[in-house]
PDB file of C-alpha atoms in Angstrom:
ATOM      1  CA  MET A   1      23.323   6.870 -29.536  1.00  0.00           C
ATOM      2  CA  THR A   2      22.653   5.891 -25.854  1.00  0.00           C
ATOM      3  CA  ASP A   3      24.506   3.016 -25.048  1.00  0.00           C
ATOM      4  CA  THR A   4      22.952   0.216 -21.007  1.00  0.00           C
ATOM      5  CA  VAL A   5      24.564  -0.962 -19.225  1.00  0.00           C
ATOM      6  CA  LYS A   6      23.765  -4.740 -16.907  1.00  0.00           C
ATOM      7  CA  ARG A   7      22.349  -4.939 -13.453  1.00  0.00           C
ATOM      8  CA  GLY A   8      24.318  -7.703 -11.556  1.00  0.00           C
ATOM      9  CA  GLU A   9      27.971  -6.856 -13.796  1.00  0.00           C
ATOM     10  CA  SER A  10      30.750  -4.243 -12.527  1.00  0.00           C
ATOM     11  CA  LEU A  11      28.651  -1.158 -13.851  1.00  0.00           C
ATOM     12  CA  GLY A  12      32.648   0.651 -13.762  1.00  0.00           C
ATOM     13  CA  ALA A  13      33.676  -1.869 -16.472  1.00  0.00           C
ATOM     14  CA  GLN A  14      30.742  -1.500 -18.525  1.00  0.00           C
ATOM     15  CA  VAL A  15      30.883   2.142 -18.512  1.00  0.00           C
ATOM     16  CA  ALA A  16      34.389   2.226 -19.399  1.00  0.00           C
ATOM     17  CA  ASN A  17      34.154  -0.383 -22.106  1.00  0.00           C
ATOM     18  CA  VAL A  18      30.816   1.962 -23.628  1.00  0.00           C
ATOM     19  CA  LEU A  19      33.795   5.037 -23.605  1.00  0.00           C
ATOM     20  CA  ARG A  20      36.550   3.411 -24.908  1.00  0.00           C
ATOM     21  CA  GLN A  21      35.504   1.598 -28.605  1.00  0.00           C
ATOM     22  CA  ARG A  22      33.920   5.141 -28.860  1.00  0.00           C
ATOM     23  CA  ILE A  23      37.814   7.061 -28.562  1.00  0.00           C
ATOM     24  CA  VAL A  24      38.757   4.726 -30.103  1.00  0.00           C
ATOM     25  CA  ARG A  25      36.676   4.548 -33.296  1.00  0.00           C
ATOM     26  CA  GLY A  26      37.012   7.863 -33.063  1.00  0.00           C
ATOM     27  CA  ASP A  27      33.152   9.114 -32.429  1.00  0.00           C
ATOM     28  CA  LEU A  28      34.895  10.557 -29.578  1.00  0.00           C
ATOM     29  CA  ALA A  29      37.303  13.542 -30.637  1.00  0.00           C
ATOM     30  CA  PRO A  30      40.888  14.822 -29.003  1.00  0.00           C
ATOM     31  CA  GLY A  31      39.903  16.986 -26.543  1.00  0.00           C
ATOM     32  CA  GLU A  32      36.514  16.927 -26.325  1.00  0.00           C
ATOM     33  CA  ARG A  33      35.013  16.503 -22.451  1.00  0.00           C
ATOM     34  CA  ILE A  34      32.522  15.201 -20.837  1.00  0.00           C
ATOM     35  CA  THR A  35      31.732  14.718 -17.686  1.00  0.00           C
ATOM     36  CA  GLU A  36      30.223  12.842 -14.438  1.00  0.00           C
ATOM     37  CA  GLU A  37      26.743  14.455 -14.536  1.00  0.00           C
ATOM     38  CA  ALA A  38      26.203  13.298 -18.739  1.00  0.00           C
ATOM     39  CA  LEU A  39      27.999  10.195 -18.248  1.00  0.00           C
ATOM     40  CA  ALA A  40      25.873   9.580 -15.016  1.00  0.00           C
ATOM     41  CA  GLU A  41      22.568  10.502 -16.844  1.00  0.00           C
ATOM     42  CA  GLU A  42      23.821   8.812 -19.662  1.00  0.00           C
ATOM     43  CA  PHE A  43      24.197   5.362 -18.163  1.00  0.00           C
ATOM     44  CA  ASP A  44      21.471   5.802 -15.405  1.00  0.00           C
ATOM     45  CA  VAL A  45      24.899   5.298 -12.913  1.00  0.00           C
ATOM     46  CA  SER A  46      25.555   6.545  -9.741  1.00  0.00           C
ATOM     47  CA  ARG A  47      28.730   8.790 -10.534  1.00  0.00           C
ATOM     48  CA  GLY A  48      30.368   6.248  -8.618  1.00  0.00           C
ATOM     49  CA  PRO A  49      30.852   2.818 -11.640  1.00  0.00           C
ATOM     50  CA  ILE A  50      31.584   7.001 -13.943  1.00  0.00           C
ATOM     51  CA  ARG A  51      34.616   7.720 -11.986  1.00  0.00           C
ATOM     52  CA  ASP A  52      36.041   3.372 -11.960  1.00  0.00           C
ATOM     53  CA  ALA A  53      35.907   3.640 -16.050  1.00  0.00           C
ATOM     54  CA  LEU A  54      36.770   7.005 -15.979  1.00  0.00           C
ATOM     55  CA  THR A  55      40.409   6.294 -13.890  1.00  0.00           C
ATOM     56  CA  GLN A  56      40.698   2.930 -15.788  1.00  0.00           C
ATOM     57  CA  LEU A  57      40.659   4.765 -18.662  1.00  0.00           C
ATOM     58  CA  SER A  58      42.722   7.157 -17.430  1.00  0.00           C
ATOM     59  CA  PHE A  59      45.603   4.655 -16.423  1.00  0.00           C
ATOM     60  CA  GLU A  60      45.005   3.887 -20.249  1.00  0.00           C
ATOM     61  CA  LYS A  61      45.893   6.655 -21.552  1.00  0.00           C
ATOM     62  CA  LEU A  62      42.962   7.364 -23.303  1.00  0.00           C
ATOM     63  CA  VAL A  63      40.956  10.632 -21.539  1.00  0.00           C
ATOM     64  CA  ARG A  64      43.554  13.229 -19.168  1.00  0.00           C
ATOM     65  CA  ILE A  65      41.900  13.633 -15.018  1.00  0.00           C
ATOM     66  CA  GLN A  66      42.342  17.502 -14.534  1.00  0.00           C
ATOM     67  CA  ARG A  67      40.977  18.377 -11.636  1.00  0.00           C
ATOM     68  CA  PRO A  68      38.746  20.629 -11.755  1.00  0.00           C
ATOM     69  CA  ARG A  69      38.574  21.454 -15.056  1.00  0.00           C
ATOM     70  CA  GLY A  70      37.080  17.742 -16.309  1.00  0.00           C
ATOM     71  CA  VAL A  71      38.298  14.437 -17.830  1.00  0.00           C
ATOM     72  CA  PHE A  72      39.518  15.073 -21.743  1.00  0.00           C
ATOM     73  CA  VAL A  73      39.456  12.928 -24.267  1.00  0.00           C
ATOM     74  CA  VAL A  74      43.562  12.243 -25.285  1.00  0.00           C
ATOM     75  CA  GLY A  75      42.237   9.329 -27.928  1.00  0.00           C
ATOM     76  CA  LEU A  76      45.032   7.239 -30.046  1.00  0.00           C
ATOM     77  CA  THR A  77      47.764   8.827 -32.573  1.00  0.00           C
ATOM     78  CA  ARG A  78      49.793   6.992 -34.257  1.00  0.00           C
ATOM     79  CA  ASP A  79      52.749   6.198 -31.798  1.00  0.00           C
ATOM     80  CA  ASP A  80      50.081   5.226 -29.152  1.00  0.00           C
ATOM     81  CA  VAL A  81      49.676   2.680 -31.576  1.00  0.00           C
ATOM     82  CA  ASP A  82      52.990   1.746 -32.048  1.00  0.00           C
ATOM     83  CA  GLN A  83      53.235   2.043 -27.802  1.00  0.00           C
ATOM     84  CA  LEU A  84      50.998  -0.231 -27.354  1.00  0.00           C
ATOM     85  CA  TYR A  85      51.511  -3.322 -30.168  1.00  0.00           C
ATOM     86  CA  SER A  86      55.534  -2.825 -29.425  1.00  0.00           C
ATOM     87  CA  LEU A  87      54.370  -3.178 -25.863  1.00  0.00           C
ATOM     88  CA  ARG A  88      52.428  -6.921 -26.624  1.00  0.00           C
ATOM     89  CA  ALA A  89      55.179  -7.835 -28.396  1.00  0.00           C
ATOM     90  CA  ALA A  90      57.335  -7.711 -25.171  1.00  0.00           C
ATOM     91  CA  LEU A  91      54.837  -9.632 -23.668  1.00  0.00           C
ATOM     92  CA  GLU A  92      54.108 -11.979 -26.046  1.00  0.00           C
ATOM     93  CA  GLN A  93      57.206 -12.695 -26.901  1.00  0.00           C
ATOM     94  CA  LEU A  94      57.949 -13.441 -23.764  1.00  0.00           C
ATOM     95  CA  ALA A  95      55.031 -15.599 -23.120  1.00  0.00           C
ATOM     96  CA  LEU A  96      55.814 -16.791 -26.612  1.00  0.00           C
ATOM     97  CA  SER A  97      58.703 -19.008 -24.810  1.00  0.00           C
ATOM     98  CA  ARG A  98      56.781 -19.303 -21.966  1.00  0.00           C
ATOM     99  CA  ALA A  99      54.520 -21.933 -23.558  1.00  0.00           C
ATOM    100  CA  ILE A 100      55.796 -23.653 -25.990  1.00  0.00           C
ATOM    101  CA  ARG A 101      58.093 -25.913 -23.229  1.00  0.00           C
ATOM    102  CA  VAL A 102      54.659 -27.113 -22.662  1.00  0.00           C
ATOM    103  CA  GLU A 103      54.123 -30.683 -23.898  1.00  0.00           C
ATOM    104  CA  ASP A 104      51.326 -31.502 -22.418  1.00  0.00           C
ATOM    105  CA  ASP A 105      48.646 -31.624 -24.611  1.00  0.00           C
ATOM    106  CA  ALA A 106      45.420 -31.910 -22.406  1.00  0.00           C
ATOM    107  CA  ARG A 107      46.799 -27.685 -21.468  1.00  0.00           C
ATOM    108  CA  TRP A 108      47.152 -26.512 -25.190  1.00  0.00           C
ATOM    109  CA  GLN A 109      43.139 -27.492 -25.969  1.00  0.00           C
ATOM    110  CA  THR A 110      41.564 -23.855 -25.365  1.00  0.00           C
ATOM    111  CA  MET A 111      43.844 -23.010 -27.789  1.00  0.00           C
ATOM    112  CA  ALA A 112      43.224 -25.068 -29.848  1.00  0.00           C
ATOM    113  CA  ARG A 113      39.089 -24.880 -29.345  1.00  0.00           C
ATOM    114  CA  ALA A 114      39.881 -21.349 -29.834  1.00  0.00           C
ATOM    115  CA  VAL A 115      41.320 -21.947 -33.603  1.00  0.00           C
ATOM    116  CA  ARG A 116      37.810 -24.221 -33.953  1.00  0.00           C
ATOM    117  CA  ARG A 117      36.499 -21.023 -33.471  1.00  0.00           C
ATOM    118  CA  MET A 118      37.487 -18.998 -35.330  1.00  0.00           C
ATOM    119  CA  THR A 119      36.993 -20.346 -38.699  1.00  0.00           C
ATOM    120  CA  GLU A 120      33.619 -21.437 -38.049  1.00  0.00           C
ATOM    121  CA  ALA A 121      33.118 -17.729 -37.759  1.00  0.00           C
ATOM    122  CA  ALA A 122      35.307 -17.330 -40.146  1.00  0.00           C
ATOM    123  CA  GLU A 123      32.823 -19.387 -42.509  1.00  0.00           C
ATOM    124  CA  VAL A 124      28.958 -17.224 -41.424  1.00  0.00           C
ATOM    125  CA  SER A 125      31.510 -14.073 -41.790  1.00  0.00           C
ATOM    126  CA  ASP A 126      30.270 -13.797 -37.138  1.00  0.00           C
ATOM    127  CA  HIS A 127      32.893 -10.960 -36.529  1.00  0.00           C
ATOM    128  CA  THR A 128      31.929 -11.152 -32.159  1.00  0.00           C
ATOM    129  CA  ALA A 129      32.844 -14.560 -32.385  1.00  0.00           C
ATOM    130  CA  PHE A 130      35.742 -14.199 -33.886  1.00  0.00           C
ATOM    131  CA  ALA A 131      36.912 -11.523 -32.463  1.00  0.00           C
ATOM    132  CA  ALA A 132      36.106 -12.998 -28.976  1.00  0.00           C
ATOM    133  CA  ALA A 133      38.161 -16.829 -30.140  1.00  0.00           C
ATOM    134  CA  ASP A 134      40.403 -14.127 -31.390  1.00  0.00           C
ATOM    135  CA  LEU A 135      40.998 -13.562 -28.459  1.00  0.00           C
ATOM    136  CA  ASP A 136      40.958 -15.809 -26.437  1.00  0.00           C
ATOM    137  CA  PHE A 137      43.172 -17.701 -28.529  1.00  0.00           C
ATOM    138  CA  HIS A 138      46.222 -15.404 -27.507  1.00  0.00           C
ATOM    139  CA  SER A 139      45.385 -15.262 -23.579  1.00  0.00           C
ATOM    140  CA  GLN A 140      45.816 -18.974 -24.579  1.00  0.00           C
ATOM    141  CA  ILE A 141      49.441 -18.126 -24.134  1.00  0.00           C
ATOM    142  CA  TYR A 142      49.833 -15.954 -21.406  1.00  0.00           C
ATOM    143  CA  ALA A 143      48.045 -18.838 -20.137  1.00  0.00           C
ATOM    144  CA  LEU A 144      50.307 -21.448 -21.044  1.00  0.00           C
ATOM    145  CA  ALA A 145      53.707 -19.387 -19.661  1.00  0.00           C
ATOM    146  CA  ASP A 146      52.526 -20.108 -16.105  1.00  0.00           C
ATOM    147  CA  HIS A 147      53.840 -16.543 -15.008  1.00  0.00           C
ATOM    148  CA  PRO A 148      50.827 -14.963 -13.324  1.00  0.00           C
ATOM    149  CA  ARG A 149      52.058 -11.412 -13.238  1.00  0.00           C
ATOM    150  CA  LEU A 150      52.773 -11.599 -16.851  1.00  0.00           C
ATOM    151  CA  GLU A 151      49.918 -12.702 -17.978  1.00  0.00           C
ATOM    152  CA  GLY A 152      48.345  -9.934 -15.013  1.00  0.00           C
ATOM    153  CA  ALA A 153      49.711  -7.463 -17.000  1.00  0.00           C
ATOM    154  CA  TRP A 154      47.995  -8.495 -20.807  1.00  0.00           C
ATOM    155  CA  ARG A 155      45.054  -8.768 -19.184  1.00  0.00           C
ATOM    156  CA  GLN A 156      45.210  -4.946 -18.056  1.00  0.00           C
ATOM    157  CA  TYR A 157      46.031  -3.857 -21.556  1.00  0.00           C
ATOM    158  CA  LEU A 158      43.054  -6.700 -22.912  1.00  0.00           C
ATOM    159  CA  PRO A 159      40.437  -4.126 -22.994  1.00  0.00           C
ATOM    160  CA  THR A 160      42.438  -1.909 -24.843  1.00  0.00           C
ATOM    161  CA  PHE A 161      43.317  -4.701 -27.702  1.00  0.00           C
ATOM    162  CA  SER A 162      39.904  -5.576 -28.073  1.00  0.00           C
ATOM    163  CA  ALA A 163      38.578  -1.946 -28.870  1.00  0.00           C
ATOM    164  CA  LEU A 164      41.130  -2.248 -31.324  1.00  0.00           C
ATOM    165  CA  LEU A 165      40.461  -5.088 -32.318  1.00  0.00           C
ATOM    166  CA  ASP A 166      37.086  -4.237 -33.275  1.00  0.00           C
ATOM    167  CA  VAL A 167      37.682  -1.104 -35.011  1.00  0.00           C
ATOM    168  CA  THR A 168      39.377  -3.278 -37.184  1.00  0.00           C
ATOM    169  CA  ILE A 169      38.149  -6.331 -37.500  1.00  0.00           C
ATOM    170  CA  ASN A 170      35.097  -5.188 -38.770  1.00  0.00           C
ATOM    171  CA  HIS A 171      35.951  -3.887 -41.781  1.00  0.00           C
ATOM    172  CA  ASP A 172      37.262  -7.256 -43.217  1.00  0.00           C
ATOM    173  CA  SER A 173      34.920  -8.652 -45.583  1.00  0.00           C
ATOM    174  CA  ASP A 174      36.444 -12.087 -45.016  1.00  0.00           C
ATOM    175  CA  LEU A 175      38.228 -13.956 -42.536  1.00  0.00           C
ATOM    176  CA  HIS A 176      39.100 -16.436 -43.267  1.00  0.00           C
ATOM    177  CA  ASP A 177      43.547 -15.369 -44.347  1.00  0.00           C
ATOM    178  CA  SER A 178      44.142 -14.305 -40.603  1.00  0.00           C
ATOM    179  CA  ALA A 179      42.304 -17.961 -39.394  1.00  0.00           C
ATOM    180  CA  VAL A 180      44.741 -19.265 -41.194  1.00  0.00           C
ATOM    181  CA  ASP A 181      46.984 -17.131 -39.661  1.00  0.00           C
ATOM    182  CA  HIS A 182      46.654 -18.464 -36.153  1.00  0.00           C
ATOM    183  CA  ILE A 183      45.736 -21.730 -37.322  1.00  0.00           C
ATOM    184  CA  ALA A 184      49.970 -21.080 -38.782  1.00  0.00           C
ATOM    185  CA  LEU A 185      50.514 -20.150 -35.420  1.00  0.00           C
ATOM    186  CA  PHE A 186      49.117 -22.337 -34.051  1.00  0.00           C
ATOM    187  CA  ASP A 187      51.031 -25.202 -35.373  1.00  0.00           C
ATOM    188  CA  VAL A 188      54.454 -23.843 -35.392  1.00  0.00           C
ATOM    189  CA  MET A 189      54.359 -23.114 -31.346  1.00  0.00           C
ATOM    190  CA  ARG A 190      53.050 -26.795 -31.295  1.00  0.00           C
ATOM    191  CA  SER A 191      56.000 -27.967 -33.391  1.00  0.00           C
ATOM    192  CA  GLY A 192      58.161 -25.909 -30.688  1.00  0.00           C
ATOM    193  CA  ASP A 193      60.037 -24.745 -32.858  1.00  0.00           C
ATOM    194  CA  ALA A 194      60.402 -21.438 -30.575  1.00  0.00           C
ATOM    195  CA  ALA A 195      63.010 -19.157 -33.380  1.00  0.00           C
ATOM    196  CA  LYS A 196      60.291 -19.666 -36.307  1.00  0.00           C
ATOM    197  CA  ALA A 197      57.599 -19.064 -33.769  1.00  0.00           C
ATOM    198  CA  ALA A 198      58.811 -16.000 -32.043  1.00  0.00           C
ATOM    199  CA  ASP A 199      58.747 -14.881 -36.373  1.00  0.00           C
ATOM    200  CA  VAL A 200      55.256 -15.950 -36.877  1.00  0.00           C
ATOM    201  CA  LEU A 201      53.815 -14.278 -34.450  1.00  0.00           C
ATOM    202  CA  THR A 202      55.743 -10.534 -34.913  1.00  0.00           C
ATOM    203  CA  ALA A 203      54.806 -11.080 -38.277  1.00  0.00           C
ATOM    204  CA  HIS A 204      51.102 -10.996 -37.137  1.00  0.00           C
ATOM    205  CA  LEU A 205      51.599  -8.758 -34.664  1.00  0.00           C
ATOM    206  CA  ASP A 206      53.099  -6.294 -36.993  1.00  0.00           C
ATOM    207  CA  GLY A 207      49.957  -6.598 -39.168  1.00  0.00           C
ATOM    208  CA  ALA A 208      47.567  -6.217 -36.637  1.00  0.00           C
ATOM    209  CA  ARG A 209      49.550  -3.049 -35.558  1.00  0.00           C
ATOM    210  CA  ASP A 210      49.656  -2.234 -39.423  1.00  0.00           C
ATOM    211  CA  ARG A 211      46.047  -2.430 -39.820  1.00  0.00           C
ATOM    212  CA  MET A 212      45.277  -0.160 -36.834  1.00  0.00           C
ATOM    213  CA  LEU A 213      47.546   2.322 -38.442  1.00  0.00           C
ATOM    214  CA  SER A 214      45.711   2.595 -41.881  1.00  0.00           C
ATOM    215  CA  GLU A 215      42.619   3.382 -39.268  1.00  0.00           C
ATOM    216  CA  ILE A 216      44.506   5.918 -37.743  1.00  0.00           C
ATOM    217  CA  ALA A 217      45.299   6.929 -41.592  1.00  0.00           C
ATOM    218  CA  MET A 218      41.963   6.612 -42.826  1.00  0.00           C
ATOM    219  CA  SER A 219      40.137   9.069 -40.380  1.00  0.00           C
ATOM    220  CA  GLU A 220      42.657  11.995 -39.903  1.00  0.00           C
TER     221      GLU A 220
END
């Protein structure tokens, strides 16, 4: 199936998003060779955006660029998933430890709205809307941390985690449990109990990691 890209947006980012999804889903197998020429023809763009996309995916360790031989899909192993989630846990725990100090209620409203959006999406089984709200929720932890470099590190890996979430969430027939998990995390952060919030976040991220590992196991 051919995907298209929209003019006026970053073409390289759009191509990277499509390829990332294919790799995480397993549509592109580890070791498979992909070429700039074929991708440029498929997406009807010049090679510039294709190179930008492949450079980004190389940074994310999803492809390996071996010139002049070509570009090869690396894919995701169990160890890759462990590495990604251990990195995220380290980043998000630091962000949490700073965010929980914020006392201004107004600054928590964006996260509160994300929680409501998740609940509403769960009610109508809208997986796409739920995933967007989920990522907005977690991004707000970094925004509240007031640590631009930390938030920048999260933003670098956000597209990868978006692709991982897309795989796992679309296998959930009922989104209510996940919505409840986020409500609990929000409530404990607002309570100011840093130790309990850290434990709840750990359990939350461990659960996300385990679900992705289960997806890999099923595809093996």
